[in-house]
Short mmCIF file of C-alpha atoms and ligand atoms in Angstrom, two decimals:
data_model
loop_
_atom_site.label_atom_id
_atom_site.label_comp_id
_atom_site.label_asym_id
_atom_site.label_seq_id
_atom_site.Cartn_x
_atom_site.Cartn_y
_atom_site.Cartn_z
CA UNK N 1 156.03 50.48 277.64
CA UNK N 2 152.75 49.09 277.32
CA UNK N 3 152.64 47.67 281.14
CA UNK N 4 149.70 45.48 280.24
CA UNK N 5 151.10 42.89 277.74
CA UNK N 6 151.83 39.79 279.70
CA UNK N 7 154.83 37.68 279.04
CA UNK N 8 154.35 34.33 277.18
CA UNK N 9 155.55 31.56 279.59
CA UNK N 10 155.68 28.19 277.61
CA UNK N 11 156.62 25.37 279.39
CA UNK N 12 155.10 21.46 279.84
CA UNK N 13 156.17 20.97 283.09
CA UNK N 14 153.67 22.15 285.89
CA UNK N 15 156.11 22.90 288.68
CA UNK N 16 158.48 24.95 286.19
CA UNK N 17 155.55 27.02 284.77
CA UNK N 18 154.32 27.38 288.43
CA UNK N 19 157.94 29.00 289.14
CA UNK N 20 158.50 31.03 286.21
CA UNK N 21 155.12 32.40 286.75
CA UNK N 22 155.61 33.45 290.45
CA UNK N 23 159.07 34.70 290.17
CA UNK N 24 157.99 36.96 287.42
CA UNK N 25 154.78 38.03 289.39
CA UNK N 26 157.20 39.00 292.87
CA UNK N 27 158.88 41.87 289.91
CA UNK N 28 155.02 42.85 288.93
CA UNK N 29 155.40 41.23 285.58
CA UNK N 30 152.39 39.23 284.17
CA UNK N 31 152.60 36.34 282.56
CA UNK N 32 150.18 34.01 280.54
CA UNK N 33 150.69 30.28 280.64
CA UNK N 34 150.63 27.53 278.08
CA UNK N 35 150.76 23.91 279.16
CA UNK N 36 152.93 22.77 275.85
CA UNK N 37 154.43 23.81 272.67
CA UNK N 38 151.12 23.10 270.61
CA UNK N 39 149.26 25.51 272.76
CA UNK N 40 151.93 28.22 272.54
CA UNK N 41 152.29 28.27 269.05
CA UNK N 42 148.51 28.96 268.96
CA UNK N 43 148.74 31.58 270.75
CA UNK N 44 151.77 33.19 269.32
CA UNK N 45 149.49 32.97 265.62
CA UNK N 46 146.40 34.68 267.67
CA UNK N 47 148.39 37.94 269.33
CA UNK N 48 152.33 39.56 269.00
CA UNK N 49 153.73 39.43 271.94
CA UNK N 50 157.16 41.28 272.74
CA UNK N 51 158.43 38.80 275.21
CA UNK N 52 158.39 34.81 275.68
CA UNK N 53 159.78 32.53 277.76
CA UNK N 54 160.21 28.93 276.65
CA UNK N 55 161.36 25.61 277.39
CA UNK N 56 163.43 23.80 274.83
CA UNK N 57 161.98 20.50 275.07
CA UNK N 58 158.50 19.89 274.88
CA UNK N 59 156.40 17.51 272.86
CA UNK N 60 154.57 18.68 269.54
CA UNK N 61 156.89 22.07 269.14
CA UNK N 62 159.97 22.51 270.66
CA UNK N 63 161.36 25.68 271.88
CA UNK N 64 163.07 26.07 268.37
CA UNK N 65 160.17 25.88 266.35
CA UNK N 66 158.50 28.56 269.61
CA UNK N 67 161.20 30.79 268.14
CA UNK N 68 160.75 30.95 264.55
CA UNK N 69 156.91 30.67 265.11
CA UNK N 70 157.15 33.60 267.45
CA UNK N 71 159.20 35.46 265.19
CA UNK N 72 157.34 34.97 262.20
CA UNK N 73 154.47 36.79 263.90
CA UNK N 74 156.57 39.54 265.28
CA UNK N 75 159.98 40.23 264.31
CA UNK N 76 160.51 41.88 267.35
CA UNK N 77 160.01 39.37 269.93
CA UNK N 78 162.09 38.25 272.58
CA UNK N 79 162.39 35.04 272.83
CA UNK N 80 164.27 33.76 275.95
CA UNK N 81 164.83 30.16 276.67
CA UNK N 82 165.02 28.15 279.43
CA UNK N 83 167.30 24.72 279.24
CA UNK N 84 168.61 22.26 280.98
CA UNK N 85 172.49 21.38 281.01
CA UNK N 86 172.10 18.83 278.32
CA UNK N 87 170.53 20.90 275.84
CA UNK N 88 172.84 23.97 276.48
CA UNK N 89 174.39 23.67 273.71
CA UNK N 90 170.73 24.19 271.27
CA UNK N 91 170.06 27.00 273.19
CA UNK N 92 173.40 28.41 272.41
CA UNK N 93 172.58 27.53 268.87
CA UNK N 94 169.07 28.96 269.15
CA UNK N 95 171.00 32.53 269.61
CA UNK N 96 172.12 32.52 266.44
CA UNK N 97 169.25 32.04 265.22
CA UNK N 98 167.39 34.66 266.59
CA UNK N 99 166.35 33.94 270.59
CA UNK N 100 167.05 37.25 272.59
CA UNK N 101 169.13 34.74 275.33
CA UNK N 102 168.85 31.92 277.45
CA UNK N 103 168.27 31.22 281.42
CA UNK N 104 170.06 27.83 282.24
CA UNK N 105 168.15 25.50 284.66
CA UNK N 106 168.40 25.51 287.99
CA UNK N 107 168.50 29.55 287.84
CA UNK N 108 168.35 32.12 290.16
CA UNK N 109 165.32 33.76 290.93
CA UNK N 110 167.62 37.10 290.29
CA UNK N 111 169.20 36.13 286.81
CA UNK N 112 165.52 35.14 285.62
CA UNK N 113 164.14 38.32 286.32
CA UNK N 114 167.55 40.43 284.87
CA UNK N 115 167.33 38.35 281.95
CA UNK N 116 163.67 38.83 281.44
CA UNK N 117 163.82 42.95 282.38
CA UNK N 118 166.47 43.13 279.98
CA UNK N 119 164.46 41.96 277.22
CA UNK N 120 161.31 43.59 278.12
CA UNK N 121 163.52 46.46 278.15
CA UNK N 122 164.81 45.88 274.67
CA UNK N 123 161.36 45.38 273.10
CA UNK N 124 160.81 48.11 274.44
CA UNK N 125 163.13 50.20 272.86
CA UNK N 126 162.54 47.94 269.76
CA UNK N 127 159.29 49.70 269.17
CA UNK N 128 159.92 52.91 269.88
CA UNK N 129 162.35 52.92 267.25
CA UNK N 130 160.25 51.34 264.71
CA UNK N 131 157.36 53.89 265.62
CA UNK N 132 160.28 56.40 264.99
CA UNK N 133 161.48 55.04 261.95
CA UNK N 134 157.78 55.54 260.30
CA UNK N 135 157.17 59.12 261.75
CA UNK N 136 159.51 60.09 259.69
CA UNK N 137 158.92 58.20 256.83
CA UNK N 138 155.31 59.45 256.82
CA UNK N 139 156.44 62.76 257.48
CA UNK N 140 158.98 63.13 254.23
CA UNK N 141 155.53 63.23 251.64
CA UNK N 142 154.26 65.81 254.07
CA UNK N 143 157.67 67.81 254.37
CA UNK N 144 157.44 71.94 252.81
CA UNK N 145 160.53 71.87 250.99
CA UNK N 146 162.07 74.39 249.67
CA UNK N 147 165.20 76.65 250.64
CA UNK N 148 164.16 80.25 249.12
CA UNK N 149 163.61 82.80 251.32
CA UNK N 150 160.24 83.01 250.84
CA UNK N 151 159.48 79.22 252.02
CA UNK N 152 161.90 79.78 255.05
CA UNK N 153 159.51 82.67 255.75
CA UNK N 154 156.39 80.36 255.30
CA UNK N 155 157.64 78.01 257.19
CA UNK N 156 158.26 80.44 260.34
CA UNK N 157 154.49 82.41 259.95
CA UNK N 158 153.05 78.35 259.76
CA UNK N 159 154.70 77.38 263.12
CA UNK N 160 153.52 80.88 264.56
CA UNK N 161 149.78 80.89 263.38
CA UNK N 162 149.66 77.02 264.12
CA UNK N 163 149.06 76.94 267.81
CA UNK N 164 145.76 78.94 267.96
CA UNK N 165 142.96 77.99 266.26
CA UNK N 166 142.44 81.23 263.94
CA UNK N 167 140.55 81.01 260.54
CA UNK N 168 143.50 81.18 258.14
CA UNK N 169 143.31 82.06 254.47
CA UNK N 170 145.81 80.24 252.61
CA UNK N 171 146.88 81.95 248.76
CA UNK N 172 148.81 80.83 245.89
CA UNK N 173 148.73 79.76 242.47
CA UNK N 174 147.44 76.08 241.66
CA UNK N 175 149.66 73.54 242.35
CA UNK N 176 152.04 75.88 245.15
CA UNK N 177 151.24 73.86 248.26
CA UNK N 178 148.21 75.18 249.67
CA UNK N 179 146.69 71.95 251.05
CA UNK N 180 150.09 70.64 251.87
CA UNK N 181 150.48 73.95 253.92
CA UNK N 182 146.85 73.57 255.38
CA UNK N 183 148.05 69.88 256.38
CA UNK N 184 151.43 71.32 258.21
CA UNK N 185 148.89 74.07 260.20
CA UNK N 186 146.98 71.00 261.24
CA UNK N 187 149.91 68.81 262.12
CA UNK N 188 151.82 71.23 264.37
CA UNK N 189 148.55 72.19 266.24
CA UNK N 190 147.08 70.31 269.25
CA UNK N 191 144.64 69.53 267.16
CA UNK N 192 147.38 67.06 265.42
CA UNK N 193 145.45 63.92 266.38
CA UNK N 194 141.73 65.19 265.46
CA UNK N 195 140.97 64.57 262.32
CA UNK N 196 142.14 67.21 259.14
CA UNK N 197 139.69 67.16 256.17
CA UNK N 198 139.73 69.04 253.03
CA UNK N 199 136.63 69.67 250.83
CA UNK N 200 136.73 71.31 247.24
CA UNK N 201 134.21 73.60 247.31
CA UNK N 202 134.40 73.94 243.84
CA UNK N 203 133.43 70.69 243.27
CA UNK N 204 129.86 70.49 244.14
CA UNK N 205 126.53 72.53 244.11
CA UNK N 206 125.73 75.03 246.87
CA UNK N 207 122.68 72.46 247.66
CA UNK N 208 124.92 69.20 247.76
CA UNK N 209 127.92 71.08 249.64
CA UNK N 210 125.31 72.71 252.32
CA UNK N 211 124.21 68.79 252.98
CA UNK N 212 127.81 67.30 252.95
CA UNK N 213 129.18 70.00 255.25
CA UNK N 214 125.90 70.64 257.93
CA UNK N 215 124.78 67.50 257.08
CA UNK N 216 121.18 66.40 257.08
CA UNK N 217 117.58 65.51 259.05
CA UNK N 218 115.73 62.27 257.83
CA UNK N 219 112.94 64.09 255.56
CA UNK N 220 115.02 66.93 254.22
CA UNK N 221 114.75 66.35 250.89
CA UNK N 222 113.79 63.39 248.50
CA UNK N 223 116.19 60.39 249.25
CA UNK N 224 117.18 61.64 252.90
CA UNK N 225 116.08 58.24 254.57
CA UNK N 226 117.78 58.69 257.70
CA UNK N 227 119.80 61.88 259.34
CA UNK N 228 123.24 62.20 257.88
CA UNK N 229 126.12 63.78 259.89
CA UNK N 230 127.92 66.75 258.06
CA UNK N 231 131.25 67.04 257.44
CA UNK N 232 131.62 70.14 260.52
CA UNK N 233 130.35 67.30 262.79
CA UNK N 234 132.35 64.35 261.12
CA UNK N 235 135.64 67.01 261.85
CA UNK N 236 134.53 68.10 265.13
CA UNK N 237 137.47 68.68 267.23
CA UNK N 238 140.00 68.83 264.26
CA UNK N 239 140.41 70.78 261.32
CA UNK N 240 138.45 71.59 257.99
CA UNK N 241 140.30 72.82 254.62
CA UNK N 242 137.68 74.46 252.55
CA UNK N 243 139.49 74.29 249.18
CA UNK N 244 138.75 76.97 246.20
CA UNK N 245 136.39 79.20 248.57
CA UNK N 246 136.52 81.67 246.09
CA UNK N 247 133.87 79.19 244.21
CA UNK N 248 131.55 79.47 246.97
CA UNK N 249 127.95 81.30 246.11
CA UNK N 250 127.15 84.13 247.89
CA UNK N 251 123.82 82.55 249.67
CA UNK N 252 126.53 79.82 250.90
CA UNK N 253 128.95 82.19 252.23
CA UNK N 254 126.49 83.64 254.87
CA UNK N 255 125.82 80.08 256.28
CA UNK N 256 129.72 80.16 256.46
CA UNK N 257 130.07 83.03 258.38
CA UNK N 258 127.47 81.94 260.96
CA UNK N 259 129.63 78.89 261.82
CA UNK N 260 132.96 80.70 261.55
CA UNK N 261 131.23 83.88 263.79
CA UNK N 262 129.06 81.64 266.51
CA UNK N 263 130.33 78.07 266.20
CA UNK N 264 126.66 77.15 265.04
CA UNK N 265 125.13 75.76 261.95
CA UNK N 266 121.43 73.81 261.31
CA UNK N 267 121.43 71.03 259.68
CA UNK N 268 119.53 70.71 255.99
CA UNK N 269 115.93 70.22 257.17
CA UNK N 270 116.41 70.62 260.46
CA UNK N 271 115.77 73.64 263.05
CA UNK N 272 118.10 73.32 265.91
CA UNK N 273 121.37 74.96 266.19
CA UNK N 274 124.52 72.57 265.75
CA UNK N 275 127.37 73.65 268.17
CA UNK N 276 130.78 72.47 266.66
CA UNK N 277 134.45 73.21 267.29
CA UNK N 278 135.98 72.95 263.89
CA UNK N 279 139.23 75.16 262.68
CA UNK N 280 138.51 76.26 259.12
CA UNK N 281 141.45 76.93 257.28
CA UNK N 282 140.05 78.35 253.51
CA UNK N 283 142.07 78.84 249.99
CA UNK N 284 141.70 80.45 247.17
CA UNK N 285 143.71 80.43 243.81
CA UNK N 286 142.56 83.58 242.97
CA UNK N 287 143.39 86.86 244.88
CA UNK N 288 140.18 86.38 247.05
CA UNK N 289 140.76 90.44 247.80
CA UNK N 290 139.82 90.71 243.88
CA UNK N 291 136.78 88.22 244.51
CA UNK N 292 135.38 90.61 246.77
CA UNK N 293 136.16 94.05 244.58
CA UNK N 294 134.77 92.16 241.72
CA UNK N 295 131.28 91.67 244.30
CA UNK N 296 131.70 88.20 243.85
CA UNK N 297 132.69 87.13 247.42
CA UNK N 298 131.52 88.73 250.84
CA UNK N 299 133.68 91.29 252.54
CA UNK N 300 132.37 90.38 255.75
CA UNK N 301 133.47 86.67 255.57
CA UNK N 302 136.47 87.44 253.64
CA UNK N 303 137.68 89.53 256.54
CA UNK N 304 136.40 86.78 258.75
CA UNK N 305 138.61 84.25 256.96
CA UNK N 306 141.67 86.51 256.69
CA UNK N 307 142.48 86.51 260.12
CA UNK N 308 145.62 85.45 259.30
CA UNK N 309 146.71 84.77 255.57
CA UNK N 310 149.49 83.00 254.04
CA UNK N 311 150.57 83.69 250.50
CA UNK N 312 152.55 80.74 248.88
CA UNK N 313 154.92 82.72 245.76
CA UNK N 314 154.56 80.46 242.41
CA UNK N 315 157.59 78.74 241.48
CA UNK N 316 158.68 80.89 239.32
CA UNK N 317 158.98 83.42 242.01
CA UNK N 318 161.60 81.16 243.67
CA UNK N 319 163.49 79.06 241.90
CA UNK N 320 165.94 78.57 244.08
CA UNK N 321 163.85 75.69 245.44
CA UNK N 322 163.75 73.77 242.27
CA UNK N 323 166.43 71.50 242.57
CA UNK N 324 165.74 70.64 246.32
CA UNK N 325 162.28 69.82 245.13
CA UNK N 326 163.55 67.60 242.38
CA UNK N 327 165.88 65.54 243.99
CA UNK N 328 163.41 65.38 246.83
CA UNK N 329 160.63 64.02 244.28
CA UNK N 330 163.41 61.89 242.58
CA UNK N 331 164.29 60.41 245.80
CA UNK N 332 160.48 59.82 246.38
CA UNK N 333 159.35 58.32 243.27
CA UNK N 334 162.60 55.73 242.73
CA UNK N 335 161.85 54.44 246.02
CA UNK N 336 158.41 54.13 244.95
CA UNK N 337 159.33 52.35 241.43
CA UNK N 338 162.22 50.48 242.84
CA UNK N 339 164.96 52.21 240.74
CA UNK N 340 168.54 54.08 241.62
CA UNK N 341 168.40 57.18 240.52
CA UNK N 342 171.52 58.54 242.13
CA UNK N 343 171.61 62.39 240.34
CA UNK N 344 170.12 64.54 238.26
CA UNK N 345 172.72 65.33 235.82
CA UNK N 346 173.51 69.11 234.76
CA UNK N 347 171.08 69.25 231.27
CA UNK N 348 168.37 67.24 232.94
CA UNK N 349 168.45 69.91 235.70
CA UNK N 350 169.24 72.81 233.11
CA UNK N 351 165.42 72.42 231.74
CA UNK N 352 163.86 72.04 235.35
CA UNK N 353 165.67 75.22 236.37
CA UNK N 354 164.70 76.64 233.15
CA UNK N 355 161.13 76.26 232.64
CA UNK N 356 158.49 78.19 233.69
CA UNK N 357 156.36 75.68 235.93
CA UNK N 358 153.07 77.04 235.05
CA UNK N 359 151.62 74.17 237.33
CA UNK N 360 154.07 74.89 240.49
CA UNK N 361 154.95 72.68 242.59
CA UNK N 362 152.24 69.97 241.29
CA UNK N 363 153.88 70.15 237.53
CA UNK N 364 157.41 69.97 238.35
CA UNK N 365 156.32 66.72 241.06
CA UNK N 366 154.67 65.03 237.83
CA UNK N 367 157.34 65.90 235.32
CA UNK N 368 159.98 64.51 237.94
CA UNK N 369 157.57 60.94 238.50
CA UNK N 370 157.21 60.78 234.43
CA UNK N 371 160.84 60.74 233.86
CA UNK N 372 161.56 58.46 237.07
CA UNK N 373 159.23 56.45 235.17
CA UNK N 374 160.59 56.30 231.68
CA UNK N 375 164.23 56.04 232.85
CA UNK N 376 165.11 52.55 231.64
CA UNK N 377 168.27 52.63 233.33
CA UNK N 378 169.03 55.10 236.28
CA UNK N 379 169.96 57.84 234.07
CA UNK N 380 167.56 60.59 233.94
CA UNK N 381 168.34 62.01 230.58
CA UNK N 382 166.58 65.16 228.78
CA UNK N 383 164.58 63.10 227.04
CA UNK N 384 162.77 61.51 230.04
CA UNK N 385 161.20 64.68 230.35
CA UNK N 386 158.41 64.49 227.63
CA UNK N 387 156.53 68.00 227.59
CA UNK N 388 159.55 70.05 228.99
CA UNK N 389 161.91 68.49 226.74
CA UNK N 390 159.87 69.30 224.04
CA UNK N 391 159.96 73.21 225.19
CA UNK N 392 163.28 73.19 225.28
CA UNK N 393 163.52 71.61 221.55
CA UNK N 394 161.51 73.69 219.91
CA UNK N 395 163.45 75.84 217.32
CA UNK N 396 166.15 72.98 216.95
CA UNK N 397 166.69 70.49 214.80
CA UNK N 398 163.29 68.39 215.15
CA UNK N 399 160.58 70.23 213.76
CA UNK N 400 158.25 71.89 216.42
CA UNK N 401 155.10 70.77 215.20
CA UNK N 402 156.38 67.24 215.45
CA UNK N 403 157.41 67.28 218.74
CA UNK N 404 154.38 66.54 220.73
CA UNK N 405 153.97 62.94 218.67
CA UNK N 406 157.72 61.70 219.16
CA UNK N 407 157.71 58.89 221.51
CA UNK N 408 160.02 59.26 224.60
CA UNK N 409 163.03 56.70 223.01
CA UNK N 410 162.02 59.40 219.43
CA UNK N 411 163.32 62.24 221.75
CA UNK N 412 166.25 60.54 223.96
CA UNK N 413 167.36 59.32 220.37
CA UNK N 414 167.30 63.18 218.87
CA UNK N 415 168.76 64.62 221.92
CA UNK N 416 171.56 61.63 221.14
CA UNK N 417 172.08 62.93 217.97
CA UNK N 418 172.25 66.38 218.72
CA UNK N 419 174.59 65.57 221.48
CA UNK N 420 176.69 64.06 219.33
CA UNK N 421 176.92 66.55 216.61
CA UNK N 422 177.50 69.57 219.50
CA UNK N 423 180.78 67.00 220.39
CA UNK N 424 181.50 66.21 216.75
CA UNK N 425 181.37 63.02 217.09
CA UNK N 426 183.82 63.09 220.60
CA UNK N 427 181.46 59.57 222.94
CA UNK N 428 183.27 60.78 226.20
CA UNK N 429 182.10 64.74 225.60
CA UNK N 430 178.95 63.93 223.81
CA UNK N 431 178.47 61.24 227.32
CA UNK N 432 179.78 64.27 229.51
CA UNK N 433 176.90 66.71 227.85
CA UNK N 434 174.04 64.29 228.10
CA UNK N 435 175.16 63.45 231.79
CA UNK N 436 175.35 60.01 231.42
CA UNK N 437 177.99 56.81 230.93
CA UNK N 438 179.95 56.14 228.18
CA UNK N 439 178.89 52.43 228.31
CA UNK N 440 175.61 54.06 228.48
CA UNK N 441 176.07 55.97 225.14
CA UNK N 442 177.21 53.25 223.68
CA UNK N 443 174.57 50.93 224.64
CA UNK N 444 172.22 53.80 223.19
CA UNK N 445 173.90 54.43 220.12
CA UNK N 446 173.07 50.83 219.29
CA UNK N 447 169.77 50.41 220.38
CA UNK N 448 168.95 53.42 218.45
CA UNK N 449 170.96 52.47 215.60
CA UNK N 450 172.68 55.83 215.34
CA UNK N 451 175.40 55.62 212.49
CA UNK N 452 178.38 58.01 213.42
N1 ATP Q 1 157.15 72.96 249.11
C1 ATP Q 1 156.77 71.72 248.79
N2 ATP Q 1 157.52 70.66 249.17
C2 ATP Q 1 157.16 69.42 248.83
N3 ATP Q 1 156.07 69.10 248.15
C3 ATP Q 1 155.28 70.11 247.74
C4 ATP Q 1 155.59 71.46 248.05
N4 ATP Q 1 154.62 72.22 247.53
C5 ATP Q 1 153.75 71.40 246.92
N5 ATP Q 1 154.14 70.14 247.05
C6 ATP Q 1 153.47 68.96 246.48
O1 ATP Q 1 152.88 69.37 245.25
C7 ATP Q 1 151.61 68.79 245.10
C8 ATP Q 1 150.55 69.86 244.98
O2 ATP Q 1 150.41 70.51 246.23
P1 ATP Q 1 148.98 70.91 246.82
O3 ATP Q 1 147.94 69.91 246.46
O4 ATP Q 1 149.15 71.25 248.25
O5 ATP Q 1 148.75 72.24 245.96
P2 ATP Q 1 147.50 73.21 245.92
O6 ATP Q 1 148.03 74.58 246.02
O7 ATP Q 1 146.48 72.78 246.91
O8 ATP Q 1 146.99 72.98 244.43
P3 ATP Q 1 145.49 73.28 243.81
O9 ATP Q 1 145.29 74.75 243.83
O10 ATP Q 1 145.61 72.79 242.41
O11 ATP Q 1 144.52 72.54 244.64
C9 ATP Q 1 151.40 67.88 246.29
O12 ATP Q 1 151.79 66.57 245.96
C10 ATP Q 1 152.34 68.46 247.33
O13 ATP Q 1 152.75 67.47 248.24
MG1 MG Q 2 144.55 71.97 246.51
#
């Protein structure tokens, strides 16, 4: 508990404050003062504070409006009251609306100080849970999910190579997870609180890259006004994720190796060495081995980066993941576009499971946020799955040239039909096919006009 935050002690009368203050300061707790209710609320709207101690009747603001002031600014205050016998009874009231407890007047130095410790003790814990509560919730985007062999066996190599702070070349198709991997590396190292940066080599020209990563002297070139910290310097400390390294030019890649090799780079313009401690963690989405047959990428640095390498398999490679991943992103994105999306029913999955995911990981994420998107109703249906469910209708009834211009209620109301026809006619089967309600059909086969 942050030791250091005093306790807000509002009270108008000088002899009260006076005690409050020294009975709290005999248990080593600190306490600031305010004279009346005016000057408490001020403070309350200049800091959070996890405890306060108030008096129910002041002029201005009484200890009720204290409360809801206080926790307005900070749900989790504690608000504690101290009354008199006549005004027991709104402190008892005051509960229920929110005050932590109350200390009856004339107390005991001892039930003061319980009362107090106790909530100190449960703002405490207050905290901490909240500070729980969005660990995890910023660690679900950054989970690797997936329950295929392979990712089980990512997973394990990740937690092993994460520790020590060896170049590691990361593999895999576009889309597979290679910066989310890079990010996990990062995370579970004791670098974890140093910053993690990624940089698409790809991106740029050898000339702009060479400035953004060593940075710049004032001089160096035409516009270089003042010196300009690189990227290696920016990241000192933590870790860099050199993205698409296979797109690096050969005249870069020796600069590279002098960083990776001594820990050293000079600046653009400049003459002295640079001493950094940056882990570089590289990938490629081509076989970077092939790079380097082909002439096209230094052996030397391509050993130096492939200390340790991680291959991430494409998709289609394990598709045992899929549905994990796609109730994971459907979970994701209707919390993101407030909708209840409780299911993927069996055809919507059928295509997912089906396709090919050219685009990994990355494709089958967007395909899952389009038809979170386009589901009108909490029913994922085929249809919400534009490009895919096109795929799967070519060579049916709808013409396969055509396909690519239907609208998204075009397609739900074809896959309707079709439905229907496969059932002849039967709402509850044709329903059970397309994975949704009956009410739901129903509802569709009149929006859509669809004479049976
Ligand atoms: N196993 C996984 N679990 C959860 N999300 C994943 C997984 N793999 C990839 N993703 C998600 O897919 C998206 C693409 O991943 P990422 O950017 O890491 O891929 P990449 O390999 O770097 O792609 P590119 O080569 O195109 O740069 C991200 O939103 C990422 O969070
Ligand atoms: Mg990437």
């Amino acid at each position: 508990m942050d030791q250091q935050q005093p306790i807000l002690v509002i009270d108008d009368d000088l002899r009260m404050r006076q005690l409050l203050r020294d009975t709290l300061a005999g248990a080593g707790i600190t306490t600031e003062l305010c004279t009346d209710g005016r000057a408490g609320a001020e403070r309350l709207g200049q800091q959070k504070f996890d405890v306060v101690l108030t008096d129910l009747k002041m002029p201005f603001f009484d200890g009720i409006e204290i409360l809801e002031k206080a926790l307005h600014t900070n749900p989790d205050c504690m608000v504690v009251l101290v009354t008199g016998y006549a005004t027991i009874e709104s402190a008892v009231e005051a509960t229920k609306k929110g005050a932590y407890d109350y200390v009856q007047k004339p107390f005991e130095p001892d039930d003061l100080l319980l009362t107090v410790q106790r909530a100190m003790e449960h703002a405490r814990l207050r905290r901490e849970n909240r500070r729980l509560r969005q660990q995890v919730e910023g660690c679900r985007g950054e989970e690797l999910v997936g329950e295929s062999p392979q990712i089980k066996h990512l997973k394990d190599l990740i937690a092993q190579v994460a520790p020590f702070s060896t170049t590691t070349l990361i593999n895999g198709e576009t889309g597979t997870g290679k910066e989310l991997v890079a990010k996990l590396i990062h995370q579970w190292s004791q670098r974890h609180k140093q910053p993690f940066l990624p940089i698409n080599c790809g991106a740029l020209p050898e000339n702009l890259l060479e400035s953004e990563l060593f940075g710049h002297v004032k001089g160096a070139f035409t516009g270089a006004d003042q010196d300009k910290p690189g990227l290696f310097e920016t990241v000192n400390g933590g870790t860099l994720f050199l993205d698409e390294i296979d797109s690096m030019t050969m005249g870069f890649q020796v600069k590279l190796l002098r960083v990776l090799q001594e820990g050293t780079f000079i600046k653009v313009g400049g003459r002295e060495h640079c001493q950094v401690d940056v882990r570089v963690i590289a990938a490629s989405s081509r076989p970077l081995s092939e790079e380097v047959e082909a002439g096209r990428f230094r052996r030397d640095l391509f050993y130096r980066l492939n200390v340790v390498s991680l291959e991430i398999p494409p998709l289609r490679r394990r598709t045992q993941d899929i549905p994990l991943l796609a109730h994971n992103f459907v979970a994701k994105y209707s919390a993101k576009y407030g909708k209840q999306i409780p299911n993927i029913p069996a055809p919507v999955m059928a295509i997912l499971n089906n396709y090919s995911w050219p685009g990994n990981v990355r494709e089958l994420e967007n395909a899952v946020e389009r038809a979170v998107i386009f589901c009108p109703d909490g029913e994922l249906l085929p249809g919400h799955l534009p490009a895919l469910a096109a795929e799967e209708q070519r060579g049916a009834t709808v013409p396969e040239n055509d396909t690519d211009s239907l609208s998204i209620e075009e397609m739900e109301k074809n896959m309707i039909i079709k439905a229907l026809q496969r059932a002849e006619g039967h709402r509850g089967m044709t329903a059970q096919l397309l994975g949704i309600s009956p009410v739901s059909l129903w509802r569709k086969i009149k929006k859509y006009e669809i004479s049976m």
